[in-house]
Short mmCIF file of C-alpha atoms in Angstrom, two decimals:
data_model
loop_
_atom_site.label_atom_id
_atom_site.label_comp_id
_atom_site.label_asym_id
_atom_site.label_seq_id
_atom_site.Cartn_x
_atom_site.Cartn_y
_atom_site.Cartn_z
CA UNK A 27 2.39 20.78 -88.55
CA UNK A 28 0.63 19.41 -85.58
CA UNK A 29 -1.42 21.69 -83.22
CA UNK A 30 0.46 22.90 -80.08
CA UNK A 31 -3.10 22.94 -78.52
CA UNK A 32 -4.32 18.84 -79.25
CA UNK A 33 -5.21 17.36 -76.52
CA UNK A 34 -6.27 13.44 -77.07
CA UNK A 35 -6.46 11.57 -80.40
CA UNK A 36 -9.74 10.16 -79.88
CA UNK A 37 -13.40 11.90 -80.93
CA UNK A 38 -16.18 12.64 -78.12
CA UNK A 39 -17.77 9.61 -79.69
CA UNK A 40 -15.29 7.19 -78.69
CA UNK A 41 -14.83 8.41 -75.14
CA UNK A 42 -18.98 7.75 -74.46
CA UNK A 43 -18.63 4.56 -75.83
CA UNK A 44 -15.61 3.74 -73.55
CA UNK A 45 -17.36 4.87 -70.98
CA UNK A 46 -18.51 2.32 -68.36
CA UNK A 47 -22.26 2.20 -68.45
CA UNK A 48 -22.69 -0.84 -67.13
CA UNK A 49 -21.61 0.13 -63.26
CA UNK A 50 -22.84 3.78 -63.65
CA UNK A 51 -26.71 1.72 -63.61
CA UNK A 52 -25.39 -0.82 -60.89
CA UNK A 53 -24.61 2.06 -58.86
CA UNK A 54 -28.52 3.87 -59.62
CA UNK A 55 -29.72 0.42 -58.58
CA UNK A 56 -27.74 0.02 -55.05
CA UNK A 57 -28.40 3.79 -54.39
CA UNK A 58 -31.70 2.93 -55.01
CA UNK A 59 -32.02 -0.25 -52.90
CA UNK A 60 -30.72 1.25 -49.99
CA UNK A 61 -33.09 4.64 -50.37
CA UNK A 62 -35.57 2.20 -50.53
CA UNK A 63 -34.17 -0.25 -47.66
CA UNK A 64 -34.15 3.07 -45.18
CA UNK A 65 -37.58 4.43 -46.01
CA UNK A 66 -39.06 0.76 -45.55
CA UNK A 67 -37.04 -0.02 -43.05
CA UNK A 68 -38.07 3.41 -41.03
CA UNK A 69 -41.44 2.98 -41.79
CA UNK A 70 -41.50 -0.32 -40.52
CA UNK A 71 -39.89 1.47 -37.11
CA UNK A 72 -42.84 4.86 -37.04
CA UNK A 73 -45.39 1.99 -37.40
CA UNK A 74 -44.46 -0.59 -34.62
CA UNK A 75 -44.57 2.35 -32.55
CA UNK A 76 -47.65 3.13 -33.15
CA UNK A 77 -48.67 -0.88 -32.68
CA UNK A 78 -50.43 -1.05 -29.35
CA UNK A 79 -47.75 -3.85 -28.77
CA UNK A 80 -45.12 -1.29 -28.31
CA UNK A 81 -47.40 1.14 -26.67
CA UNK A 82 -48.55 -1.67 -24.21
CA UNK A 83 -44.74 -2.28 -23.65
CA UNK A 84 -43.90 1.59 -23.16
CA UNK A 85 -46.85 0.90 -20.72
CA UNK A 86 -45.04 -1.79 -18.37
CA UNK A 87 -41.73 0.09 -17.80
CA UNK A 88 -41.39 2.79 -15.40
CA UNK A 89 -41.24 6.48 -16.52
CA UNK A 90 -37.34 7.21 -16.37
CA UNK A 91 -34.97 10.92 -15.97
CA UNK A 92 -34.81 10.92 -20.12
CA UNK A 93 -38.25 10.47 -20.84
CA UNK A 94 -39.21 13.41 -18.16
CA UNK A 95 -36.71 15.59 -19.92
CA UNK A 96 -38.16 14.43 -23.62
CA UNK A 97 -41.51 14.81 -22.18
CA UNK A 98 -40.84 18.48 -20.75
CA UNK A 99 -38.94 19.91 -24.03
CA UNK A 100 -41.38 18.64 -26.12
CA UNK A 101 -44.05 19.87 -24.13
CA UNK A 102 -41.90 23.23 -23.05
CA UNK A 103 -42.35 22.77 -19.72
CA UNK A 104 -39.75 25.18 -17.30
CA UNK A 105 -36.95 23.73 -15.32
CA UNK A 106 -39.14 23.39 -11.91
CA UNK A 107 -42.31 21.66 -13.43
CA UNK A 108 -40.12 19.31 -15.73
CA UNK A 109 -37.94 18.64 -11.22
CA UNK A 110 -41.38 18.17 -9.78
CA UNK A 111 -42.77 16.17 -12.97
CA UNK A 112 -39.44 14.08 -12.35
CA UNK A 113 -40.09 13.22 -8.56
CA UNK A 114 -43.83 13.04 -9.58
CA UNK A 115 -43.10 9.97 -11.48
CA UNK A 116 -40.62 8.68 -9.18
CA UNK A 117 -42.84 8.43 -5.94
CA UNK A 118 -46.11 7.14 -7.37
CA UNK A 119 -43.46 4.82 -10.11
CA UNK A 120 -45.56 6.03 -12.95
CA UNK A 121 -45.35 4.39 -16.77
CA UNK A 122 -43.68 6.44 -19.69
CA UNK A 123 -45.15 9.60 -18.93
CA UNK A 124 -45.12 9.95 -23.16
CA UNK A 125 -47.83 7.41 -23.48
CA UNK A 126 -49.31 7.85 -20.11
CA UNK A 127 -50.43 11.08 -20.92
CA UNK A 128 -53.08 9.76 -22.91
CA UNK A 129 -54.81 8.68 -20.13
CA UNK A 130 -56.12 11.26 -18.53
CA UNK A 131 -57.89 9.82 -15.01
CA UNK A 132 -54.48 8.42 -14.22
CA UNK A 133 -52.67 11.15 -14.68
CA UNK A 134 -55.32 12.69 -12.80
CA UNK A 135 -55.50 9.92 -10.04
CA UNK A 136 -51.94 10.25 -9.29
CA UNK A 137 -51.21 13.58 -9.18
CA UNK A 138 -54.43 13.76 -6.79
CA UNK A 139 -52.44 10.96 -5.02
CA UNK A 140 -49.18 13.19 -4.88
CA UNK A 141 -51.14 16.06 -3.56
CA UNK A 142 -52.40 14.51 -0.73
CA UNK A 143 -48.51 13.02 0.17
CA UNK A 144 -46.81 16.56 -0.27
CA UNK A 145 -49.47 17.97 2.12
CA UNK A 146 -48.73 15.67 4.73
CA UNK A 147 -45.20 17.43 4.47
CA UNK A 148 -46.22 20.93 5.02
CA UNK A 149 -44.33 21.85 1.61
CA UNK A 150 -44.21 26.14 1.06
CA UNK A 151 -47.22 27.63 -0.73
CA UNK A 152 -44.34 28.41 -3.24
CA UNK A 153 -43.45 24.85 -4.48
CA UNK A 154 -47.42 23.94 -3.97
CA UNK A 155 -48.45 26.56 -6.02
CA UNK A 156 -45.70 25.26 -8.32
CA UNK A 157 -47.45 21.71 -8.23
CA UNK A 158 -51.62 23.17 -9.24
CA UNK A 159 -49.53 24.88 -12.07
CA UNK A 160 -48.14 21.53 -13.08
CA UNK A 161 -51.25 19.81 -12.58
CA UNK A 162 -53.37 21.91 -14.89
CA UNK A 163 -50.69 22.33 -17.25
CA UNK A 164 -50.79 17.84 -17.48
CA UNK A 165 -54.30 17.99 -17.70
CA UNK A 166 -54.03 20.90 -20.99
CA UNK A 167 -51.53 18.28 -22.04
CA UNK A 168 -53.69 15.38 -22.24
CA UNK A 169 -56.81 16.24 -22.99
CA UNK A 170 -55.06 18.03 -26.23
CA UNK A 171 -53.91 14.24 -26.85
CA UNK A 172 -57.65 12.78 -26.56
CA UNK A 173 -60.23 15.93 -26.51
CA UNK A 174 -64.44 16.08 -26.77
CA UNK A 175 -65.11 15.59 -30.26
CA UNK A 176 -68.44 15.55 -30.51
CA UNK A 177 -71.52 16.03 -27.92
CA UNK A 178 -72.16 12.37 -28.99
CA UNK A 179 -69.56 12.00 -26.05
CA UNK A 180 -71.59 13.99 -23.47
CA UNK A 181 -72.78 11.46 -21.09
CA UNK A 182 -76.38 11.57 -19.35
CA UNK A 183 -77.21 13.68 -16.74
CA UNK A 184 -74.17 15.97 -17.83
CA UNK A 185 -74.21 19.44 -17.22
CA UNK A 186 -74.49 22.30 -20.70
CA UNK A 187 -74.91 25.91 -20.07
CA UNK A 188 -76.30 28.00 -22.43
CA UNK A 189 -75.24 31.73 -22.82
CA UNK A 190 -77.43 34.33 -24.16
CA UNK A 191 -76.57 36.68 -26.01
CA UNK A 192 -75.31 39.18 -22.94
CA UNK A 193 -72.72 35.45 -22.02
CA UNK A 194 -75.52 34.52 -18.86
CA UNK A 195 -75.29 31.28 -18.57
CA UNK A 196 -77.69 28.88 -17.49
CA UNK A 197 -77.72 25.06 -16.63
CA UNK A 198 -79.51 22.91 -19.28
CA UNK A 199 -79.10 18.76 -18.50
CA UNK A 200 -78.96 16.18 -20.76
CA UNK A 201 -81.58 13.63 -20.56
CA UNK A 202 -81.41 12.05 -23.63
CA UNK A 203 -78.13 11.79 -25.78
CA UNK A 204 -79.39 9.56 -29.82
CA UNK A 205 -77.37 9.64 -32.91
CA UNK A 206 -79.13 12.23 -34.02
CA UNK A 207 -80.01 14.87 -31.24
CA UNK A 208 -79.51 15.78 -28.15
CA UNK A 209 -82.09 16.05 -25.32
CA UNK A 210 -81.97 18.98 -22.57
CA UNK A 211 -83.87 19.53 -20.02
CA UNK A 212 -84.28 23.01 -19.30
CA UNK A 213 -85.82 25.26 -16.15
CA UNK A 214 -89.56 25.78 -16.73
CA UNK A 215 -89.18 29.32 -16.05
CA UNK A 216 -86.62 30.27 -18.76
CA UNK A 217 -89.71 28.81 -21.68
CA UNK A 218 -91.83 31.14 -20.10
CA UNK A 219 -90.44 34.16 -20.06
CA UNK A 220 -89.51 35.00 -24.11
CA UNK A 221 -87.10 37.29 -23.41
CA UNK A 222 -85.32 33.98 -22.07
CA UNK A 223 -86.67 31.30 -24.12
CA UNK A 224 -83.72 29.67 -26.47
CA UNK A 225 -85.17 30.64 -30.12
CA UNK A 226 -85.99 27.80 -31.94
CA UNK A 227 -83.73 26.98 -35.46
CA UNK A 228 -81.46 29.49 -34.42
CA UNK A 229 -77.61 28.92 -33.59
CA UNK A 230 -77.20 28.73 -29.08
CA UNK A 231 -73.95 29.62 -27.72
CA UNK A 232 -72.94 26.18 -24.95
CA UNK A 233 -70.30 25.60 -22.31
CA UNK A 234 -69.69 21.99 -21.60
CA UNK A 235 -66.66 20.02 -18.95
CA UNK A 236 -65.48 16.62 -20.41
CA UNK A 237 -64.59 14.43 -17.50
CA UNK A 238 -61.01 15.37 -17.37
CA UNK A 239 -62.31 18.30 -16.21
CA UNK A 240 -61.69 20.43 -19.41
CA UNK A 241 -64.33 23.08 -20.63
CA UNK A 242 -65.18 23.07 -23.54
CA UNK A 243 -67.31 26.08 -26.70
CA UNK A 244 -70.05 24.31 -28.84
CA UNK A 245 -72.16 25.96 -31.05
CA UNK A 246 -75.42 23.96 -32.25
CA UNK A 247 -78.78 24.68 -33.73
CA UNK A 248 -82.08 24.65 -31.60
CA UNK A 249 -84.94 21.91 -33.52
CA UNK A 250 -87.64 22.19 -31.48
CA UNK A 251 -89.48 22.27 -27.32
CA UNK A 252 -91.06 19.51 -26.08
CA UNK A 253 -93.07 18.85 -23.50
CA UNK A 254 -92.69 15.52 -20.88
CA UNK A 255 -95.53 13.97 -19.34
CA UNK A 256 -94.43 14.70 -16.13
CA UNK A 257 -94.46 18.86 -17.16
CA UNK A 258 -90.56 19.33 -17.35
CA UNK A 259 -89.55 20.67 -20.73
CA UNK A 260 -86.97 19.08 -23.35
CA UNK A 261 -85.04 21.50 -25.81
CA UNK A 262 -84.10 19.42 -28.99
CA UNK A 263 -80.90 20.49 -30.85
CA UNK A 264 -78.36 19.09 -33.29
CA UNK A 265 -76.00 17.33 -32.08
CA UNK A 266 -72.05 19.59 -32.85
CA UNK A 267 -68.42 18.16 -33.98
CA UNK A 268 -67.23 22.23 -33.37
CA UNK A 269 -65.71 22.45 -30.02
CA UNK A 270 -63.09 23.94 -28.95
CA UNK A 271 -61.74 23.32 -26.02
CA UNK A 272 -60.51 25.86 -23.48
CA UNK A 273 -56.60 25.29 -22.84
CA UNK A 274 -55.60 28.35 -23.03
CA UNK A 275 -56.33 29.48 -19.49
CA UNK A 276 -53.51 29.80 -17.36
CA UNK A 277 -55.86 28.47 -13.97
CA UNK A 278 -57.95 25.70 -13.53
CA UNK A 279 -61.62 27.29 -13.40
CA UNK A 280 -64.63 25.95 -11.69
CA UNK A 281 -68.18 26.77 -11.44
CA UNK A 282 -70.09 27.66 -8.15
CA UNK A 283 -72.62 29.88 -7.30
CA UNK A 284 -72.10 31.24 -3.72
CA UNK A 285 -71.96 34.36 -1.55
CA UNK A 286 -69.33 36.79 -1.86
CA UNK A 287 -68.43 40.17 -0.04
CA UNK A 288 -66.33 42.91 -2.40
CA UNK A 289 -65.46 46.49 -1.51
CA UNK A 290 -63.90 49.23 -3.92
CA UNK A 291 -60.40 49.73 -3.45
CA UNK A 292 -57.81 52.34 -4.68
CA UNK A 293 -54.48 52.26 -5.97
CA UNK A 294 -52.47 54.22 -4.19
CA UNK A 295 -50.27 56.58 -6.08
CA UNK A 296 -46.58 56.54 -4.30
CA UNK A 297 -42.87 56.54 -5.63
CA UNK A 298 -42.75 53.11 -3.78
CA UNK A 299 -45.66 52.02 -5.79
CA UNK A 300 -44.28 53.62 -9.07
CA UNK A 301 -40.99 51.30 -8.75
CA UNK A 302 -43.49 48.29 -8.09
CA UNK A 303 -45.74 48.65 -11.78
CA UNK A 304 -42.82 49.02 -13.35
CA UNK A 305 -41.05 45.52 -12.52
CA UNK A 306 -44.23 44.26 -12.14
CA UNK A 307 -44.77 43.34 -8.78
CA UNK A 308 -47.94 43.76 -6.97
CA UNK A 309 -49.20 47.50 -6.16
CA UNK A 310 -50.57 48.50 -3.13
CA UNK A 311 -53.87 49.55 -2.35
CA UNK A 312 -56.86 50.75 0.18
CA UNK A 313 -59.82 49.44 0.34
CA UNK A 314 -63.13 50.81 2.09
CA UNK A 315 -64.32 49.66 5.31
CA UNK A 316 -68.47 48.47 3.44
CA UNK A 317 -68.92 45.94 1.86
CA UNK A 318 -71.57 44.94 -0.85
CA UNK A 319 -73.26 41.20 -1.07
CA UNK A 320 -72.38 39.42 -4.14
CA UNK A 321 -72.20 36.08 -5.88
CA UNK A 322 -69.73 34.18 -7.72
CA UNK A 323 -70.61 32.20 -10.80
CA UNK A 324 -67.13 31.13 -11.70
CA UNK A 325 -63.88 31.53 -9.94
CA UNK A 326 -59.55 30.68 -10.95
CA UNK A 327 -56.49 31.41 -9.07
CA UNK A 328 -56.63 34.55 -11.66
CA UNK A 329 -59.77 35.31 -11.64
CA UNK A 330 -63.40 35.09 -10.83
CA UNK A 331 -67.23 36.08 -12.30
CA UNK A 332 -69.16 37.57 -9.98
CA UNK A 333 -73.11 38.51 -10.44
CA UNK A 334 -74.17 41.90 -8.53
CA UNK A 335 -77.12 44.38 -9.05
CA UNK A 336 -74.65 47.20 -8.62
CA UNK A 337 -73.69 49.08 -12.22
CA UNK A 338 -70.01 49.65 -11.40
CA UNK A 339 -68.06 50.36 -14.48
CA UNK A 340 -64.84 48.40 -16.26
CA UNK A 341 -61.71 49.50 -15.08
CA UNK A 342 -62.65 49.71 -11.65
CA UNK A 343 -60.87 48.30 -8.39
CA UNK A 344 -62.20 46.08 -6.27
CA UNK A 345 -61.74 43.86 -2.95
CA UNK A 346 -63.19 40.67 -2.75
CA UNK A 347 -63.77 37.82 0.48
CA UNK A 348 -65.19 34.67 -0.14
CA UNK A 349 -66.39 33.51 3.45
CA UNK A 350 -67.97 29.99 2.31
CA UNK A 351 -64.45 28.79 1.06
CA UNK A 352 -62.32 30.55 3.77
CA UNK A 353 -61.11 33.17 1.44
CA UNK A 354 -60.96 35.62 4.40
CA UNK A 355 -57.89 37.67 3.19
CA UNK A 356 -58.62 40.98 1.15
CA UNK A 357 -57.81 40.11 -2.83
CA UNK A 358 -57.50 42.64 -5.06
CA UNK A 359 -59.00 42.85 -8.86
CA UNK A 360 -59.52 45.25 -11.37
CA UNK A 361 -62.71 44.63 -13.18
CA UNK A 362 -62.09 43.92 -16.65
CA UNK A 363 -65.50 43.32 -18.27
CA UNK A 364 -69.09 44.09 -17.24
CA UNK A 365 -71.99 42.48 -18.84
CA UNK A 366 -75.79 43.93 -18.03
CA UNK A 367 -77.85 40.46 -18.16
CA UNK A 368 -81.09 39.81 -18.95
CA UNK A 369 -82.94 40.04 -14.84
CA UNK A 370 -80.93 43.75 -14.94
CA UNK A 371 -77.90 42.99 -12.99
CA UNK A 372 -74.78 42.33 -13.77
CA UNK A 373 -71.24 40.02 -14.29
CA UNK A 374 -68.05 41.56 -13.67
CA UNK A 375 -65.45 39.36 -14.78
CA UNK A 376 -62.84 40.21 -12.72
CA UNK A 377 -58.78 39.81 -13.35
CA UNK A 378 -56.74 39.21 -10.03
CA UNK A 379 -53.74 41.53 -9.53
CA UNK A 380 -52.80 40.84 -5.43
CA UNK A 381 -53.63 38.25 -4.26
CA UNK A 382 -51.57 35.49 -1.56
CA UNK A 383 -49.95 31.96 -2.42
CA UNK A 384 -52.49 30.67 0.68
CA UNK A 385 -55.23 32.01 -1.29
CA UNK A 386 -54.64 31.02 -4.59
CA UNK A 387 -54.05 27.22 -3.76
CA UNK A 388 -56.68 27.73 -1.85
CA UNK A 389 -58.69 28.32 -4.81
CA UNK A 390 -56.44 25.40 -6.86
CA UNK A 391 -57.52 22.77 -4.50
CA UNK A 392 -61.24 24.26 -4.58
CA UNK A 393 -61.18 23.65 -8.24
CA UNK A 394 -59.49 20.67 -8.70
CA UNK A 395 -61.94 18.98 -5.63
CA UNK A 396 -59.38 18.25 -3.34
CA UNK A 397 -59.68 18.20 -0.11
CA UNK A 398 -57.94 21.28 1.78
#
C-alpha cells in the first residue's frame, strides 16, 4: 500500500544532478561582468571629471542657473544668496562657478567689479550687506578648496603677527624663506626687553594672512636669533604645516592701528526693551557724553578689539566711534574679553550689539579694501 505523503519518485541526489549548473555559472559570469563593467565605466568617468581636459571644458562655458543651484546646495547658501550669486555670474559672465571657485583671485576680482557696478545703482543698505555676506562666504569656500598649507608658501615681506601669552600682537616680517627655516625680522625693542623677547627653543603662536585675505593661526619652535650687519634682528623659526584656517568667522576682519573714541553705555530697562530682547531685536541704550581715547587693532562688522589704558571689566557696555573710518554713529557693543598686556594696557574684545547696516557696509568695504 503506497504512502499518501509521497511527493516525487526521484531521489534528492537525482534532483541535484538535473540542476542546470552551466546556466548558473553563466549567470554568475554575466553578473560579474556587468558589475565590473559598471565599476570600470564609473571609475573612468570619475577620473575624467578630475582630468585637466574636463576642468578646462567646464571653465570654457558660462555658469548656468543649474550650476548655481548645485553650488548653493553643496555649500548651503541661503535662498537670497543663491539669487544674488546667479546675478553675479550672469552680470560678470563667469565660467562654471563650481570649478571657478578654486581660483580665489578671479573670484575676488569679479566680486570687486560687481561691487562697483551695484554701487552705481544706489542699491539699498540691506542688499549691499547681503553682497558682503556672500562675498565673504565665497572667500571662505574658495580658501577651503586651496588653502595655505605650509609656512613655506609665505612670500617675502609678508606680515606674521607674534602672539604673546597675553595675546598681544606684534608684527614680524618675513625676510628669508628657506626650505629649512623661516627668518623673521622683529622690532629691536622686543629683543632688548626680556619680558617681550620671544623665548628660544619654545613653541610660539603666530597669526598670518594669505594672499586671498584669509587668516591662519600656526605654532612654530624658535631656533635662534641672528643680528644682521645693519643691526636689525631676525628670529629664525622652523617651518610649520600646522596652519588652522580661521574660516569659521562670520565677518571679514581687518587689522589696523587707528584712534577711536568710546564711552560707557547702559541698557535701558523698559518693557519695550524686554520685548525686543525676547525677539532678538536691537535693544535701546543710553550713552554717556564723556568719551575716552583708545586704539583699534582689528575690526569687522561683528566686533573689534580696542587697546586702552583703562582696566574696564568684561560684560560692560560701551559706545564706539571711529572718525578716521568715518564711523560717526554710536556703535554699541559688549566687552566679551579683557586681556591685560605686558605694557600694563588692556585689550578689550568687543562684540557689536547695535550697529546700523550703513556702518556694517562701511566696515566691510574697508575690510575688503573696496572704495567706499
